[in-house]
Amino acid sequence: MALFSRGGGPAPPSRTEPGSEELGSPAFHHLVETLEKEPGRKYEILDLGPASGNHIEFFSRFRCRFHVASLEETLAEWRWEEEEQPPPEPVRLLPLAGAARFDLILCWDLLNYLDEEGLALLAGHLHTHTARGAWMHAFVHTRATMPARPGRFQLMSPERMRWLHGSAETAPAPRYAQRTLERLMPGFGVWQSRLLQNGLQEYLFQAV
Amino acid sequence: MFDKSKKATGEAAQSPAPVQPAAPKASPGGGQTTTIGPSIRLNGELTGDEDLLIQGQVEGNIHLKEHNLTVGEQGRIKANAYARTITVRGELIGDLTGAEKVTITASGRVRGNLLARTVILEEGASSKGSIDMDAKAEAPTLQAAPKSKSA
């Protein structure tokens, strides 16, 4: 199994400057409004993306414990030459022992860079660390190609983000359909799904 | 907690430290700053009443009551650290508590949990772990670092 869907490893570094674009994020906006309805509640938030001062600043509006997983960095550092050996257990890639149950998981566009087996393993692992009703937010590419590496998302406001492409080079996108996602992630149901203008499908899942 | 990228831990670390820190220098605040140089490896408890710059390797615990700790670009730390302010420019595995502030610069790599009233994460900094933002408990406020030109 290759956790990266293009065959066992991260793409080489880009030679040209990756682009960026602004996008609306209606599902994320709805999510923020929902979290704001319980101002006294302390949230456990897991960010699968890299450490970002912007994200920390944004979520400091809530009482929360913000966990930074930097999953892409972990995957990139993994010794992929040992690929014939049994694939790494998700718990080794994403050690969550001791962490509380998460109320919100931020996937950004990372799911696109996992193959089906990796996605199912990750979702199963995450589900064991979420409470019923917990939220998971993600972007899924619907066009044929996508940047060869996961991007970064800067939160400009609850309803607008800047998507910094991970690479100027492109790779085939797995184009996961909603039915596929629901099959691979049985612990999470689609609560809201919006197709954005730039071809990203914004998903808000809820743990069942 | 984060068990990866462990490089060169080894048992070579000496015990209670025949450390010969460099001569203290005046810090911007008027106090003294002691430097643990790049060739020094220290294993044990480290406490002090002056600012500290670590460019070497330290394993254990670091406790600087009301002073500032800086892990320099060459610093490699495996320790829980407590100080008034903590700035990480090198690598650190452990939990950090800053009475006032924790800053991870663009060159800094931290694997551990952060607790401080103010946490600054510069663009490009690498951090894995949790950051407590419980305003009611400790009133921590968090800031993003100034944006880089390209962002």
CSV table of N, CA and C in Angstrom, one decimal, chain A residues 34-166:
chain,number,residue,atom,x,y,z
A,34,THR,N,-21.5,27.1,14.0
A,34,THR,CA,-22.0,26.0,14.9
A,34,THR,C,-21.1,26.0,16.2
A,35,LEU,N,-19.8,26.1,16.0
A,35,LEU,CA,-18.9,26.0,17.2
A,35,LEU,C,-19.1,27.3,18.1
A,36,GLU,N,-19.5,28.4,17.5
A,36,GLU,CA,-19.7,29.6,18.2
A,36,GLU,C,-20.9,29.6,19.1
A,37,LYS,N,-21.8,28.6,18.8
A,37,LYS,CA,-23.1,28.6,19.5
A,37,LYS,C,-22.9,28.1,20.9
A,38,GLU,N,-21.7,27.5,21.2
A,38,GLU,CA,-21.4,27.0,22.6
A,38,GLU,C,-20.1,27.7,23.1
A,39,PRO,N,-20.2,29.0,23.4
A,39,PRO,CA,-19.0,29.7,23.7
A,39,PRO,C,-18.2,29.2,24.9
A,40,GLY,N,-18.9,28.6,25.9
A,40,GLY,CA,-18.2,28.1,27.1
A,40,GLY,C,-17.5,26.8,26.9
A,41,ARG,N,-17.8,26.1,25.8
A,41,ARG,CA,-17.3,24.8,25.6
A,41,ARG,C,-15.9,24.8,25.2
A,42,LYS,N,-15.1,23.8,25.7
A,42,LYS,CA,-13.7,23.7,25.3
A,42,LYS,C,-13.6,22.6,24.2
A,43,TYR,N,-13.1,23.0,23.1
A,43,TYR,CA,-13.0,22.1,22.0
A,43,TYR,C,-11.6,21.5,21.8
A,44,GLU,N,-11.6,20.2,21.4
A,44,GLU,CA,-10.3,19.6,21.0
A,44,GLU,C,-10.3,19.5,19.5
A,45,ILE,N,-9.3,20.2,18.9
A,45,ILE,CA,-9.2,20.4,17.5
A,45,ILE,C,-8.0,19.7,17.0
A,46,LEU,N,-8.1,18.9,16.0
A,46,LEU,CA,-6.9,18.3,15.4
A,46,LEU,C,-6.7,18.8,14.0
A,47,ASP,N,-5.6,19.4,13.7
A,47,ASP,CA,-5.2,19.9,12.4
A,47,ASP,C,-4.2,19.0,11.8
A,48,LEU,N,-4.7,18.3,10.7
A,48,LEU,CA,-3.8,17.3,10.1
A,48,LEU,C,-2.7,18.0,9.2
A,49,GLY,N,-2.9,19.3,8.9
A,49,GLY,CA,-1.9,20.0,8.1
A,49,GLY,C,-0.7,20.4,8.9
A,50,PRO,N,0.2,21.1,8.2
A,50,PRO,CA,1.4,21.6,8.9
A,50,PRO,C,1.1,22.7,9.9
A,51,ALA,N,2.0,23.0,10.8
A,51,ALA,CA,1.8,24.0,11.8
A,51,ALA,C,1.6,25.3,11.0
A,52,SER,N,0.6,26.1,11.5
A,52,SER,CA,0.3,27.3,10.9
A,52,SER,C,-0.1,28.4,11.9
A,53,GLY,N,0.7,29.4,12.0
A,53,GLY,CA,0.3,30.5,12.9
A,53,GLY,C,-1.1,31.1,12.6
A,54,ASN,N,-1.4,31.1,11.3
A,54,ASN,CA,-2.7,31.6,10.9
A,54,ASN,C,-3.8,30.8,11.5
A,55,HIS,N,-3.7,29.4,11.4
A,55,HIS,CA,-4.7,28.6,12.0
A,55,HIS,C,-4.9,28.8,13.5
A,56,ILE,N,-3.7,28.9,14.1
A,56,ILE,CA,-3.7,29.0,15.6
A,56,ILE,C,-4.4,30.3,15.9
A,57,GLU,N,-4.0,31.4,15.2
A,57,GLU,CA,-4.7,32.7,15.5
A,57,GLU,C,-6.2,32.6,15.3
A,58,PHE,N,-6.6,32.0,14.2
A,58,PHE,CA,-8.0,31.9,13.9
A,58,PHE,C,-8.8,31.1,15.0
A,59,PHE,N,-8.2,30.0,15.4
A,59,PHE,CA,-9.0,29.2,16.4
A,59,PHE,C,-8.8,29.7,17.8
A,60,SER,N,-8.0,30.7,18.0
A,60,SER,CA,-7.8,31.2,19.4
A,60,SER,C,-9.1,31.9,19.8
A,61,ARG,N,-10.0,32.1,18.9
A,61,ARG,CA,-11.3,32.7,19.3
A,61,ARG,C,-12.2,31.7,20.1
A,62,PHE,N,-11.8,30.5,20.1
A,62,PHE,CA,-12.5,29.4,20.9
A,62,PHE,C,-11.7,29.0,22.0
A,63,ARG,N,-12.3,28.5,23.1
A,63,ARG,CA,-11.6,27.8,24.1
A,63,ARG,C,-11.3,26.5,23.5
A,64,CYS,N,-10.0,26.2,23.3
A,64,CYS,CA,-9.7,24.9,22.7
A,64,CYS,C,-8.3,24.5,22.9
A,65,ARG,N,-8.1,23.2,22.7
A,65,ARG,CA,-6.8,22.6,22.6
A,65,ARG,C,-6.5,22.3,21.2
A,66,PHE,N,-5.5,22.9,20.6
A,66,PHE,CA,-5.3,22.8,19.2
A,66,PHE,C,-4.1,21.8,18.9
A,67,HIS,N,-4.4,20.7,18.3
A,67,HIS,CA,-3.3,19.7,18.1
A,67,HIS,C,-2.8,19.8,16.6
A,68,VAL,N,-1.5,19.9,16.4
A,68,VAL,CA,-1.0,20.0,15.1
A,68,VAL,C,-0.3,18.6,14.8
A,69,ALA,N,-0.8,18.0,13.7
A,69,ALA,CA,-0.3,16.7,13.3
A,69,ALA,C,0.7,16.7,12.2
A,70,SER,N,0.7,17.7,11.4
A,70,SER,CA,1.7,17.8,10.3
A,70,SER,C,1.8,16.4,9.6
A,71,LEU,N,0.7,15.9,9.2
A,71,LEU,CA,0.7,14.5,8.7
A,71,LEU,C,1.5,14.4,7.4
A,72,GLU,N,1.4,15.4,6.5
A,72,GLU,CA,2.2,15.3,5.2
A,72,GLU,C,3.7,15.2,5.5
A,73,GLU,N,4.1,16.0,6.5
A,73,GLU,CA,5.5,16.0,6.8
A,73,GLU,C,5.9,14.6,7.3
A,74,THR,N,5.1,14.0,8.1
A,74,THR,CA,5.4,12.6,8.6
A,74,THR,C,5.4,11.6,7.4
A,75,LEU,N,4.5,11.7,6.5
A,75,LEU,CA,4.5,10.8,5.4
A,75,LEU,C,5.7,11.0,4.5
A,76,ALA,N,6.1,12.3,4.3
A,76,ALA,CA,7.2,12.6,3.5
A,76,ALA,C,8.5,12.1,4.1
A,77,GLU,N,8.6,12.1,5.4
A,77,GLU,CA,9.8,11.6,6.1
A,77,GLU,C,9.9,10.1,6.2
A,78,TRP,N,8.7,9.5,5.9
A,78,TRP,CA,8.7,8.0,6.1
A,78,TRP,C,9.7,7.3,5.1
A,79,ARG,N,10.3,6.3,5.5
A,79,ARG,CA,11.2,5.6,4.7
A,79,ARG,C,10.5,4.7,3.7
A,80,TRP,N,10.2,5.4,2.5
A,80,TRP,CA,9.4,4.7,1.6
A,80,TRP,C,10.1,3.5,0.8
A,81,GLU,N,11.4,3.5,0.9
A,81,GLU,CA,12.1,2.4,0.3
A,81,GLU,C,11.8,1.1,0.9
A,82,GLU,N,11.2,1.1,2.1
A,82,GLU,CA,10.8,-0.2,2.7
A,82,GLU,C,9.4,-0.5,2.4
A,83,GLU,N,9.0,-0.1,1.3
A,83,GLU,CA,7.5,-0.2,1.0
A,83,GLU,C,7.0,-1.7,0.9
A,84,GLU,N,8.0,-2.6,0.5
A,84,GLU,CA,7.5,-4.0,0.5
A,84,GLU,C,7.1,-4.5,1.8
A,85,GLN,N,7.7,-3.9,2.8
A,85,GLN,CA,7.4,-4.4,4.2
A,85,GLN,C,5.9,-4.0,4.5
A,86,PRO,N,5.4,-4.6,5.6
A,86,PRO,CA,4.0,-4.2,5.9
A,86,PRO,C,3.9,-2.7,6.0
A,87,PRO,N,2.8,-2.1,5.6
A,87,PRO,CA,2.6,-0.6,5.7
A,87,PRO,C,2.6,-0.2,7.1
A,88,PRO,N,3.0,1.1,7.3
A,88,PRO,CA,3.0,1.6,8.7
A,88,PRO,C,1.6,1.6,9.3
A,89,GLU,N,1.5,1.3,10.5
A,89,GLU,CA,0.2,1.4,11.2
A,89,GLU,C,-0.1,2.9,11.3
A,90,PRO,N,-1.4,3.3,11.1
A,90,PRO,CA,-1.7,4.7,11.3
A,90,PRO,C,-1.3,5.2,12.6
A,91,VAL,N,-1.4,4.3,13.6
A,91,VAL,CA,-1.1,4.8,15.0
A,91,VAL,C,0.4,5.3,15.1
A,92,ARG,N,1.3,4.7,14.2
A,92,ARG,CA,2.7,5.1,14.2
A,92,ARG,C,2.8,6.4,13.4
A,93,LEU,N,2.0,6.6,12.4
A,93,LEU,CA,2.1,7.8,11.6
A,93,LEU,C,1.5,9.0,12.3
A,94,LEU,N,0.4,8.6,13.1
A,94,LEU,CA,-0.3,9.7,13.7
A,94,LEU,C,-0.6,9.3,15.2
A,95,PRO,N,0.4,9.4,16.0
A,95,PRO,CA,0.3,8.9,17.4
A,95,PRO,C,-0.6,9.8,18.2
A,96,LEU,N,-1.8,9.3,18.6
A,96,LEU,CA,-2.7,10.2,19.3
A,96,LEU,C,-3.0,9.7,20.7
A,97,ALA,N,-2.1,8.8,21.1
A,97,ALA,CA,-2.3,8.3,22.5
A,97,ALA,C,-2.3,9.4,23.5
A,98,GLY,N,-3.2,9.4,24.4
A,98,GLY,CA,-3.2,10.5,25.4
A,98,GLY,C,-4.0,11.7,25.0
A,99,ALA,N,-4.3,11.8,23.7
A,99,ALA,CA,-5.1,13.0,23.3
A,99,ALA,C,-6.5,12.7,23.6
A,100,ALA,N,-7.2,13.8,23.9
A,100,ALA,CA,-8.6,13.6,24.2
A,100,ALA,C,-9.4,13.3,22.9
A,101,ARG,N,-10.6,13.0,23.0
A,101,ARG,CA,-11.4,12.8,21.8
A,101,ARG,C,-11.7,14.1,21.1
A,102,PHE,N,-11.5,14.1,19.8
A,102,PHE,CA,-11.5,15.3,19.1
A,102,PHE,C,-13.0,15.7,18.7
A,103,ASP,N,-13.2,17.0,18.8
A,103,ASP,CA,-14.5,17.6,18.4
A,103,ASP,C,-14.5,18.0,16.9
A,104,LEU,N,-13.3,18.3,16.4
A,104,LEU,CA,-13.1,18.8,15.1
A,104,LEU,C,-11.8,18.3,14.5
A,105,ILE,N,-11.9,17.8,13.3
A,105,ILE,CA,-10.6,17.4,12.6
A,105,ILE,C,-10.6,18.2,11.3
A,106,LEU,N,-9.5,18.8,11.0
A,106,LEU,CA,-9.3,19.6,9.8
A,106,LEU,C,-8.4,18.9,8.9
A,107,CYS,N,-8.9,18.4,7.8
A,107,CYS,CA,-8.1,17.6,6.8
A,107,CYS,C,-7.6,18.4,5.7
A,108,TRP,N,-8.1,19.6,5.4
A,108,TRP,CA,-7.8,20.4,4.3
A,108,TRP,C,-7.8,19.6,3.0
A,109,ASP,N,-6.8,19.5,2.2
A,109,ASP,CA,-6.9,18.7,1.0
A,109,ASP,C,-6.1,17.4,1.1
A,110,LEU,N,-5.8,17.0,2.3
A,110,LEU,CA,-4.9,15.8,2.5
A,110,LEU,C,-5.5,14.5,2.0
A,111,LEU,N,-6.8,14.4,2.0
A,111,LEU,CA,-7.4,13.1,1.7
A,111,LEU,C,-7.1,12.7,0.2
A,112,ASN,N,-7.0,13.7,-0.6
A,112,ASN,CA,-6.7,13.5,-2.0
A,112,ASN,C,-5.4,12.8,-2.3
A,113,TYR,N,-4.5,12.9,-1.3
A,113,TYR,CA,-3.1,12.3,-1.5
A,113,TYR,C,-3.0,11.0,-0.8
A,114,LEU,N,-4.1,10.4,-0.4
A,114,LEU,CA,-4.1,9.1,0.2
A,114,LEU,C,-4.8,8.1,-0.8
A,115,ASP,N,-4.2,6.9,-0.9
A,115,ASP,CA,-5.0,5.9,-1.8
A,115,ASP,C,-6.1,5.4,-0.9
A,116,GLU,N,-7.0,4.6,-1.5
A,116,GLU,CA,-8.2,4.1,-0.8
A,116,GLU,C,-7.9,3.4,0.5
A,117,GLU,N,-6.9,2.6,0.4
A,117,GLU,CA,-6.5,1.8,1.6
A,117,GLU,C,-6.0,2.7,2.7
A,118,GLY,N,-5.2,3.7,2.3
A,118,GLY,CA,-4.6,4.6,3.3
A,118,GLY,C,-5.7,5.5,3.9
A,119,LEU,N,-6.7,5.9,3.0
A,119,LEU,CA,-7.7,6.7,3.5
A,119,LEU,C,-8.6,6.0,4.5
A,120,ALA,N,-8.9,4.8,4.2
A,120,ALA,CA,-9.8,4.0,5.1
A,120,ALA,C,-9.1,3.8,6.4
A,121,LEU,N,-7.8,3.5,6.4
A,121,LEU,CA,-7.0,3.3,7.6
A,121,LEU,C,-7.0,4.5,8.4
A,122,LEU,N,-6.7,5.6,7.8
A,122,LEU,CA,-6.7,6.9,8.5
A,122,LEU,C,-8.0,7.2,9.1
A,123,ALA,N,-9.1,7.1,8.3
A,123,ALA,CA,-10.4,7.4,8.8
A,123,ALA,C,-10.8,6.5,10.0
A,124,GLY,N,-10.4,5.3,9.9
A,124,GLY,CA,-10.7,4.4,11.0
A,124,GLY,C,-10.0,4.8,12.3
A,125,HIS,N,-8.7,5.1,12.1
A,125,HIS,CA,-7.9,5.6,13.2
A,125,HIS,C,-8.4,6.8,13.9
A,126,LEU,N,-8.8,7.8,13.0
A,126,LEU,CA,-9.4,9.0,13.5
A,126,LEU,C,-10.7,8.8,14.3
A,127,HIS,N,-11.5,7.9,13.7
A,127,HIS,CA,-12.8,7.7,14.3
A,127,HIS,C,-12.7,7.2,15.7
A,128,THR,N,-11.6,6.4,16.0
A,128,THR,CA,-11.5,5.9,17.4
A,128,THR,C,-11.1,7.1,18.4
A,129,HIS,N,-10.8,8.2,17.8
A,129,HIS,CA,-10.4,9.4,18.6
A,129,HIS,C,-11.4,10.5,18.5
A,130,THR,N,-12.6,10.2,18.1
A,130,THR,CA,-13.6,11.3,18.0
A,130,THR,C,-14.9,10.8,18.7
A,131,ALA,N,-15.5,11.9,19.2
A,131,ALA,CA,-16.8,11.6,19.9
A,131,ALA,C,-17.9,11.6,18.8
A,132,ARG,N,-19.0,11.0,19.2
A,132,ARG,CA,-20.2,11.0,18.2
A,132,ARG,C,-20.6,12.5,18.0
A,133,GLY,N,-20.8,12.8,16.8
A,133,GLY,CA,-21.2,14.2,16.5
A,133,GLY,C,-20.0,15.1,16.2
A,134,ALA,N,-18.8,14.6,16.3
A,134,ALA,CA,-17.6,15.4,16.0
A,134,ALA,C,-17.6,15.7,14.5
A,135,TRP,N,-16.9,16.8,14.2
A,135,TRP,CA,-16.9,17.3,12.8
A,135,TRP,C,-15.6,17.0,12.1
A,136,MET,N,-15.7,16.8,10.8
A,136,MET,CA,-14.4,16.7,10.0
A,136,MET,C,-14.6,17.5,8.8
A,137,HIS,N,-13.7,18.4,8.5
A,137,HIS,CA,-13.8,19.3,7.3
A,137,HIS,C,-12.7,18.9,6.3
A,138,ALA,N,-13.1,18.8,5.0
A,138,ALA,CA,-12.1,18.4,4.0
A,138,ALA,C,-12.4,19.0,2.6
A,139,PHE,N,-11.4,19.1,1.8
A,139,PHE,CA,-11.6,19.5,0.4
A,139,PHE,C,-11.2,18.3,-0.4
A,140,VAL,N,-12.0,18.0,-1.5
A,140,VAL,CA,-11.7,16.9,-2.4
A,140,VAL,C,-11.7,17.5,-3.8
A,141,HIS,N,-10.7,17.1,-4.5
A,141,HIS,CA,-10.5,17.6,-5.9
A,141,HIS,C,-11.5,16.8,-6.8
A,142,THR,N,-12.2,17.6,-7.7
A,142,THR,CA,-13.2,16.9,-8.6
A,142,THR,C,-12.6,17.0,-10.0
A,143,ARG,N,-11.6,17.7,-10.3
A,143,ARG,CA,-11.0,17.8,-11.6
A,143,ARG,C,-10.0,16.7,-11.8
A,144,ALA,N,-9.6,16.5,-13.1
A,144,ALA,CA,-8.7,15.4,-13.4
A,144,ALA,C,-7.3,15.5,-12.8
A,145,THR,N,-6.9,16.7,-12.6
A,145,THR,CA,-5.5,16.9,-12.0
A,145,THR,C,-5.6,17.8,-10.8
A,146,MET,N,-4.5,17.7,-10.0
A,146,MET,CA,-4.4,18.5,-8.8
A,146,MET,C,-3.0,18.8,-8.6
A,147,PRO,N,-2.6,19.8,-7.8
A,147,PRO,CA,-1.2,20.0,-7.5
A,147,PRO,C,-0.6,18.7,-6.9
A,148,ALA,N,0.7,18.5,-7.3
A,148,ALA,CA,1.3,17.2,-6.9
A,148,ALA,C,1.5,17.1,-5.4
A,149,ARG,N,1.5,18.1,-4.7
A,149,ARG,CA,1.6,18.0,-3.2
A,149,ARG,C,0.4,18.7,-2.5
A,150,PRO,N,0.1,18.3,-1.3
A,150,PRO,CA,-1.0,19.0,-0.6
A,150,PRO,C,-0.7,20.4,-0.4
A,151,GLY,N,-1.7,21.2,-0.4
A,151,GLY,CA,-1.5,22.7,-0.2
A,151,GLY,C,-1.7,23.1,1.2
A,152,ARG,N,-1.6,24.5,1.4
A,152,ARG,CA,-1.9,25.1,2.7
A,152,ARG,C,-3.1,26.0,2.5
A,153,PHE,N,-3.8,26.1,3.6
A,153,PHE,CA,-5.0,27.0,3.5
A,153,PHE,C,-4.9,28.0,4.6
A,154,GLN,N,-4.9,29.3,4.1
A,154,GLN,CA,-4.9,30.4,5.1
A,154,GLN,C,-6.3,30.9,5.3
A,155,LEU,N,-6.7,31.0,6.5
A,155,LEU,CA,-8.1,31.4,6.9
A,155,LEU,C,-8.1,32.9,6.9
A,156,MET,N,-8.9,33.5,5.9
A,156,MET,CA,-9.0,34.9,5.9
A,156,MET,C,-10.2,35.4,6.7
A,157,SER,N,-11.2,34.6,6.7
A,157,SER,CA,-12.4,34.8,7.5
A,157,SER,C,-13.1,33.5,7.6
A,158,PRO,N,-14.2,33.4,8.3
A,158,PRO,CA,-14.8,32.1,8.4
A,158,PRO,C,-15.3,31.6,7.0
A,159,GLU,N,-15.6,32.6,6.1
A,159,GLU,CA,-16.2,32.2,4.8
A,159,GLU,C,-15.2,32.3,3.7
A,160,ARG,N,-14.0,32.7,3.9
A,160,ARG,CA,-13.0,32.9,2.8
A,160,ARG,C,-11.7,32.3,3.2
A,161,MET,N,-11.0,31.6,2.3
A,161,MET,CA,-9.7,31.1,2.5
A,161,MET,C,-8.8,31.4,1.3
A,162,ARG,N,-7.5,31.4,1.6
A,162,ARG,CA,-6.6,31.4,0.5
A,162,ARG,C,-5.9,30.1,0.4
A,163,TRP,N,-6.0,29.5,-0.8
A,163,TRP,CA,-5.4,28.1,-1.0
A,163,TRP,C,-4.1,28.3,-1.7
A,164,LEU,N,-3.0,27.9,-0.9
A,164,LEU,CA,-1.7,28.0,-1.5
A,164,LEU,C,-1.3,26.6,-2.0
A,165,HIS,N,-1.2,26.5,-3.3
A,165,HIS,CA,-1.0,25.2,-3.9
A,165,HIS,C,0.3,24.6,-3.4
A,166,GLY,N,0.3,23.3,-3.2
A,166,GLY,CA,1.5,22.7,-2.7
A,166,GLY,C,2.6,22.6,-3.7
